[in-house]
Amino acid sequence: MSAEDHRPGAERPGGTDAPATPTPERWTVDALEDTPRGPVARLERPDGETVDVPARHLPDDVREGDLLAVQDGPDGVSFRALPRETRERRAQAQAQLDALNARQGPPTNDQGEIDL
């Protein structure tokens, strides 16, 4: 069997494979801003690049820090809120912040200055 036999839609003894649906990317809502052209969301892609999208294209009640599933389809790009993943990511970030805040700081003298 050649590599071509493994492509979506290739004929096989059991019939034709349906094209695989690509996994949606996870983008983060970095900022929400009011502009002269209306509300805009700055979304951060997994590679760190940002994209500005009119907020009207996003799910209702989206907030900064929310995770969105972004998928390109026949009707254009769709955005779907991921509330469970957003909660998990926020809890993880809070735990990291709490751990950093719990660490003992550098030694200081009576005036609160750092002793070297």
JSON list of C-alpha atoms in Angstrom, two decimals:
[
{"chain": "A", "resi": 1, "resn": "MET", "atom": "CA", "xyz": [0.00, 0.00, 0.00]},
{"chain": "A", "resi": 2, "resn": "SER", "atom": "CA", "xyz": [1.49, 3.38, -0.97]},
{"chain": "A", "resi": 3, "resn": "ALA", "atom": "CA", "xyz": [1.42, 6.68, 0.91]},
{"chain": "A", "resi": 4, "resn": "GLU", "atom": "CA", "xyz": [-1.32, 7.84, -1.47]},
{"chain": "A", "resi": 5, "resn": "ASP", "atom": "CA", "xyz": [-3.59, 5.10, -0.15]},
{"chain": "A", "resi": 6, "resn": "HIS", "atom": "CA", "xyz": [-3.63, 6.81, 3.27]},
{"chain": "A", "resi": 7, "resn": "ARG", "atom": "CA", "xyz": [-4.93, 10.18, 2.11]},
{"chain": "A", "resi": 8, "resn": "PRO", "atom": "CA", "xyz": [-8.49, 11.16, 3.02]},
{"chain": "A", "resi": 9, "resn": "GLY", "atom": "CA", "xyz": [-10.96, 10.10, 0.37]},
{"chain": "A", "resi": 10, "resn": "ALA", "atom": "CA", "xyz": [-8.72, 7.36, -1.05]},
{"chain": "A", "resi": 11, "resn": "GLU", "atom": "CA", "xyz": [-10.59, 4.28, -2.24]},
{"chain": "A", "resi": 12, "resn": "ARG", "atom": "CA", "xyz": [-10.16, 1.28, 0.02]},
{"chain": "A", "resi": 13, "resn": "PRO", "atom": "CA", "xyz": [-11.74, -2.16, 0.01]},
{"chain": "A", "resi": 14, "resn": "GLY", "atom": "CA", "xyz": [-14.32, -0.99, 2.58]},
{"chain": "A", "resi": 15, "resn": "GLY", "atom": "CA", "xyz": [-15.26, 2.17, 0.66]},
{"chain": "A", "resi": 16, "resn": "THR", "atom": "CA", "xyz": [-14.17, 5.80, 0.73]},
{"chain": "A", "resi": 17, "resn": "ASP", "atom": "CA", "xyz": [-12.78, 7.43, 3.85]},
{"chain": "A", "resi": 18, "resn": "ALA", "atom": "CA", "xyz": [-14.55, 10.60, 4.91]},
{"chain": "A", "resi": 19, "resn": "PRO", "atom": "CA", "xyz": [-12.19, 13.59, 5.09]},
{"chain": "A", "resi": 20, "resn": "ALA", "atom": "CA", "xyz": [-10.86, 14.03, 8.60]},
{"chain": "A", "resi": 21, "resn": "THR", "atom": "CA", "xyz": [-12.09, 17.10, 10.45]},
{"chain": "A", "resi": 22, "resn": "PRO", "atom": "CA", "xyz": [-9.04, 19.09, 11.55]},
{"chain": "A", "resi": 23, "resn": "THR", "atom": "CA", "xyz": [-8.67, 19.70, 15.27]},
{"chain": "A", "resi": 24, "resn": "PRO", "atom": "CA", "xyz": [-9.59, 23.31, 16.12]},
{"chain": "A", "resi": 25, "resn": "GLU", "atom": "CA", "xyz": [-6.76, 25.53, 17.34]},
{"chain": "A", "resi": 26, "resn": "ARG", "atom": "CA", "xyz": [-6.96, 27.02, 20.84]},
{"chain": "A", "resi": 27, "resn": "TRP", "atom": "CA", "xyz": [-6.64, 30.82, 20.80]},
{"chain": "A", "resi": 28, "resn": "THR", "atom": "CA", "xyz": [-6.66, 33.08, 23.86]},
{"chain": "A", "resi": 29, "resn": "VAL", "atom": "CA", "xyz": [-8.61, 36.33, 24.13]},
{"chain": "A", "resi": 30, "resn": "ASP", "atom": "CA", "xyz": [-5.74, 38.70, 24.95]},
{"chain": "A", "resi": 31, "resn": "ALA", "atom": "CA", "xyz": [-7.69, 41.97, 25.01]},
{"chain": "A", "resi": 32, "resn": "LEU", "atom": "CA", "xyz": [-11.09, 43.50, 24.27]},
{"chain": "A", "resi": 33, "resn": "GLU", "atom": "CA", "xyz": [-11.04, 47.08, 23.02]},
{"chain": "A", "resi": 34, "resn": "ASP", "atom": "CA", "xyz": [-13.52, 49.69, 21.82]},
{"chain": "A", "resi": 35, "resn": "THR", "atom": "CA", "xyz": [-12.40, 51.24, 18.55]},
{"chain": "A", "resi": 36, "resn": "PRO", "atom": "CA", "xyz": [-13.99, 53.78, 16.19]},
{"chain": "A", "resi": 37, "resn": "ARG", "atom": "CA", "xyz": [-15.10, 50.80, 14.06]},
{"chain": "A", "resi": 38, "resn": "GLY", "atom": "CA", "xyz": [-16.65, 48.97, 17.01]},
{"chain": "A", "resi": 39, "resn": "PRO", "atom": "CA", "xyz": [-15.48, 46.48, 19.65]},
{"chain": "A", "resi": 40, "resn": "VAL", "atom": "CA", "xyz": [-12.45, 44.40, 18.67]},
{"chain": "A", "resi": 41, "resn": "ALA", "atom": "CA", "xyz": [-10.85, 41.37, 20.31]},
{"chain": "A", "resi": 42, "resn": "ARG", "atom": "CA", "xyz": [-7.12, 40.77, 20.13]},
{"chain": "A", "resi": 43, "resn": "LEU", "atom": "CA", "xyz": [-6.65, 37.01, 19.97]},
{"chain": "A", "resi": 44, "resn": "GLU", "atom": "CA", "xyz": [-3.34, 35.25, 20.62]},
{"chain": "A", "resi": 45, "resn": "ARG", "atom": "CA", "xyz": [-2.60, 32.20, 18.52]},
{"chain": "A", "resi": 46, "resn": "PRO", "atom": "CA", "xyz": [-0.57, 29.22, 19.82]},
{"chain": "A", "resi": 47, "resn": "ASP", "atom": "CA", "xyz": [2.52, 30.55, 18.00]},
{"chain": "A", "resi": 48, "resn": "GLY", "atom": "CA", "xyz": [2.31, 33.86, 19.93]},
{"chain": "A", "resi": 49, "resn": "GLU", "atom": "CA", "xyz": [1.11, 35.94, 16.99]},
{"chain": "A", "resi": 50, "resn": "THR", "atom": "CA", "xyz": [-1.94, 38.14, 17.61]},
{"chain": "A", "resi": 51, "resn": "VAL", "atom": "CA", "xyz": [-4.94, 38.73, 15.37]},
{"chain": "A", "resi": 52, "resn": "ASP", "atom": "CA", "xyz": [-7.57, 41.46, 15.75]},
{"chain": "A", "resi": 53, "resn": "VAL", "atom": "CA", "xyz": [-11.13, 40.22, 15.16]},
{"chain": "A", "resi": 54, "resn": "PRO", "atom": "CA", "xyz": [-14.38, 42.21, 15.35]},
{"chain": "A", "resi": 55, "resn": "ALA", "atom": "CA", "xyz": [-16.03, 41.16, 18.62]},
{"chain": "A", "resi": 56, "resn": "ARG", "atom": "CA", "xyz": [-19.33, 40.53, 16.82]},
{"chain": "A", "resi": 57, "resn": "HIS", "atom": "CA", "xyz": [-17.78, 37.33, 15.39]},
{"chain": "A", "resi": 58, "resn": "LEU", "atom": "CA", "xyz": [-17.07, 35.91, 18.85]},
{"chain": "A", "resi": 59, "resn": "PRO", "atom": "CA", "xyz": [-19.40, 34.11, 21.28]},
{"chain": "A", "resi": 60, "resn": "ASP", "atom": "CA", "xyz": [-21.48, 36.31, 23.59]},
{"chain": "A", "resi": 61, "resn": "ASP", "atom": "CA", "xyz": [-20.00, 37.13, 27.02]},
{"chain": "A", "resi": 62, "resn": "VAL", "atom": "CA", "xyz": [-16.41, 36.44, 25.94]},
{"chain": "A", "resi": 63, "resn": "ARG", "atom": "CA", "xyz": [-13.84, 37.88, 28.39]},
{"chain": "A", "resi": 64, "resn": "GLU", "atom": "CA", "xyz": [-10.12, 38.52, 28.40]},
{"chain": "A", "resi": 65, "resn": "GLY", "atom": "CA", "xyz": [-8.28, 35.30, 29.15]},
{"chain": "A", "resi": 66, "resn": "ASP", "atom": "CA", "xyz": [-10.96, 33.04, 27.66]},
{"chain": "A", "resi": 67, "resn": "LEU", "atom": "CA", "xyz": [-9.92, 30.16, 25.42]},
{"chain": "A", "resi": 68, "resn": "LEU", "atom": "CA", "xyz": [-11.62, 29.77, 22.07]},
{"chain": "A", "resi": 69, "resn": "ALA", "atom": "CA", "xyz": [-11.70, 26.86, 19.64]},
{"chain": "A", "resi": 70, "resn": "VAL", "atom": "CA", "xyz": [-10.98, 28.37, 16.23]},
{"chain": "A", "resi": 71, "resn": "GLN", "atom": "CA", "xyz": [-11.76, 26.39, 13.11]},
{"chain": "A", "resi": 72, "resn": "ASP", "atom": "CA", "xyz": [-11.78, 27.27, 9.44]},
{"chain": "A", "resi": 73, "resn": "GLY", "atom": "CA", "xyz": [-14.75, 25.82, 7.59]},
{"chain": "A", "resi": 74, "resn": "PRO", "atom": "CA", "xyz": [-16.77, 26.17, 4.40]},
{"chain": "A", "resi": 75, "resn": "ASP", "atom": "CA", "xyz": [-18.67, 29.14, 5.87]},
{"chain": "A", "resi": 76, "resn": "GLY", "atom": "CA", "xyz": [-15.53, 30.88, 7.14]},
{"chain": "A", "resi": 77, "resn": "VAL", "atom": "CA", "xyz": [-13.80, 30.86, 10.50]},
{"chain": "A", "resi": 78, "resn": "SER", "atom": "CA", "xyz": [-15.85, 29.85, 13.53]},
{"chain": "A", "resi": 79, "resn": "PHE", "atom": "CA", "xyz": [-15.11, 30.67, 17.17]},
{"chain": "A", "resi": 80, "resn": "ARG", "atom": "CA", "xyz": [-16.43, 28.52, 20.02]},
{"chain": "A", "resi": 81, "resn": "ALA", "atom": "CA", "xyz": [-15.97, 29.27, 23.73]},
{"chain": "A", "resi": 82, "resn": "LEU", "atom": "CA", "xyz": [-14.17, 26.64, 25.81]},
{"chain": "A", "resi": 83, "resn": "PRO", "atom": "CA", "xyz": [-15.38, 27.36, 29.38]},
{"chain": "A", "resi": 84, "resn": "ARG", "atom": "CA", "xyz": [-14.02, 24.17, 30.99]},
{"chain": "A", "resi": 85, "resn": "GLU", "atom": "CA", "xyz": [-10.55, 24.63, 29.51]},
{"chain": "A", "resi": 86, "resn": "THR", "atom": "CA", "xyz": [-10.64, 28.33, 30.44]},
{"chain": "A", "resi": 87, "resn": "ARG", "atom": "CA", "xyz": [-11.45, 27.48, 34.09]},
{"chain": "A", "resi": 88, "resn": "GLU", "atom": "CA", "xyz": [-8.66, 24.89, 34.17]},
{"chain": "A", "resi": 89, "resn": "ARG", "atom": "CA", "xyz": [-6.12, 27.32, 32.73]},
{"chain": "A", "resi": 90, "resn": "ARG", "atom": "CA", "xyz": [-7.14, 30.07, 35.16]},
{"chain": "A", "resi": 91, "resn": "ALA", "atom": "CA", "xyz": [-6.87, 27.66, 38.12]},
{"chain": "A", "resi": 92, "resn": "GLN", "atom": "CA", "xyz": [-3.42, 26.56, 36.96]},
{"chain": "A", "resi": 93, "resn": "ALA", "atom": "CA", "xyz": [-2.25, 30.17, 36.57]},
{"chain": "A", "resi": 94, "resn": "GLN", "atom": "CA", "xyz": [-3.61, 31.05, 40.03]},
{"chain": "A", "resi": 95, "resn": "ALA", "atom": "CA", "xyz": [-1.80, 28.06, 41.57]},
{"chain": "A", "resi": 96, "resn": "GLN", "atom": "CA", "xyz": [1.48, 29.19, 39.98]},
{"chain": "A", "resi": 97, "resn": "LEU", "atom": "CA", "xyz": [0.95, 32.74, 41.25]},
{"chain": "A", "resi": 98, "resn": "ASP", "atom": "CA", "xyz": [0.14, 31.46, 44.76]},
{"chain": "A", "resi": 99, "resn": "ALA", "atom": "CA", "xyz": [3.31, 29.33, 44.75]},
{"chain": "A", "resi": 100, "resn": "LEU", "atom": "CA", "xyz": [5.42, 32.32, 43.72]},
{"chain": "A", "resi": 101, "resn": "ASN", "atom": "CA", "xyz": [3.84, 34.52, 46.38]},
{"chain": "A", "resi": 102, "resn": "ALA", "atom": "CA", "xyz": [4.40, 31.88, 49.08]},
{"chain": "A", "resi": 103, "resn": "ARG", "atom": "CA", "xyz": [8.15, 31.74, 48.48]},
{"chain": "A", "resi": 104, "resn": "GLN", "atom": "CA", "xyz": [10.23, 33.54, 51.06]},
{"chain": "A", "resi": 105, "resn": "GLY", "atom": "CA", "xyz": [11.74, 36.73, 49.74]},
{"chain": "A", "resi": 106, "resn": "PRO", "atom": "CA", "xyz": [15.37, 37.81, 50.03]},
{"chain": "A", "resi": 107, "resn": "PRO", "atom": "CA", "xyz": [16.72, 38.67, 53.49]},
{"chain": "A", "resi": 108, "resn": "THR", "atom": "CA", "xyz": [16.16, 42.30, 54.50]},
{"chain": "A", "resi": 109, "resn": "ASN", "atom": "CA", "xyz": [17.48, 44.54, 57.25]},
{"chain": "A", "resi": 110, "resn": "ASP", "atom": "CA", "xyz": [15.42, 46.49, 59.81]},
{"chain": "A", "resi": 111, "resn": "GLN", "atom": "CA", "xyz": [14.64, 49.19, 57.22]},
{"chain": "A", "resi": 112, "resn": "GLY", "atom": "CA", "xyz": [13.24, 46.63, 54.73]},
{"chain": "A", "resi": 113, "resn": "GLU", "atom": "CA", "xyz": [16.24, 46.90, 52.41]},
{"chain": "A", "resi": 114, "resn": "ILE", "atom": "CA", "xyz": [17.74, 43.80, 50.84]},
{"chain": "A", "resi": 115, "resn": "ASP", "atom": "CA", "xyz": [20.95, 42.58, 52.48]},
{"chain": "A", "resi": 116, "resn": "LEU", "atom": "CA", "xyz": [23.57, 41.38, 50.03]}
]
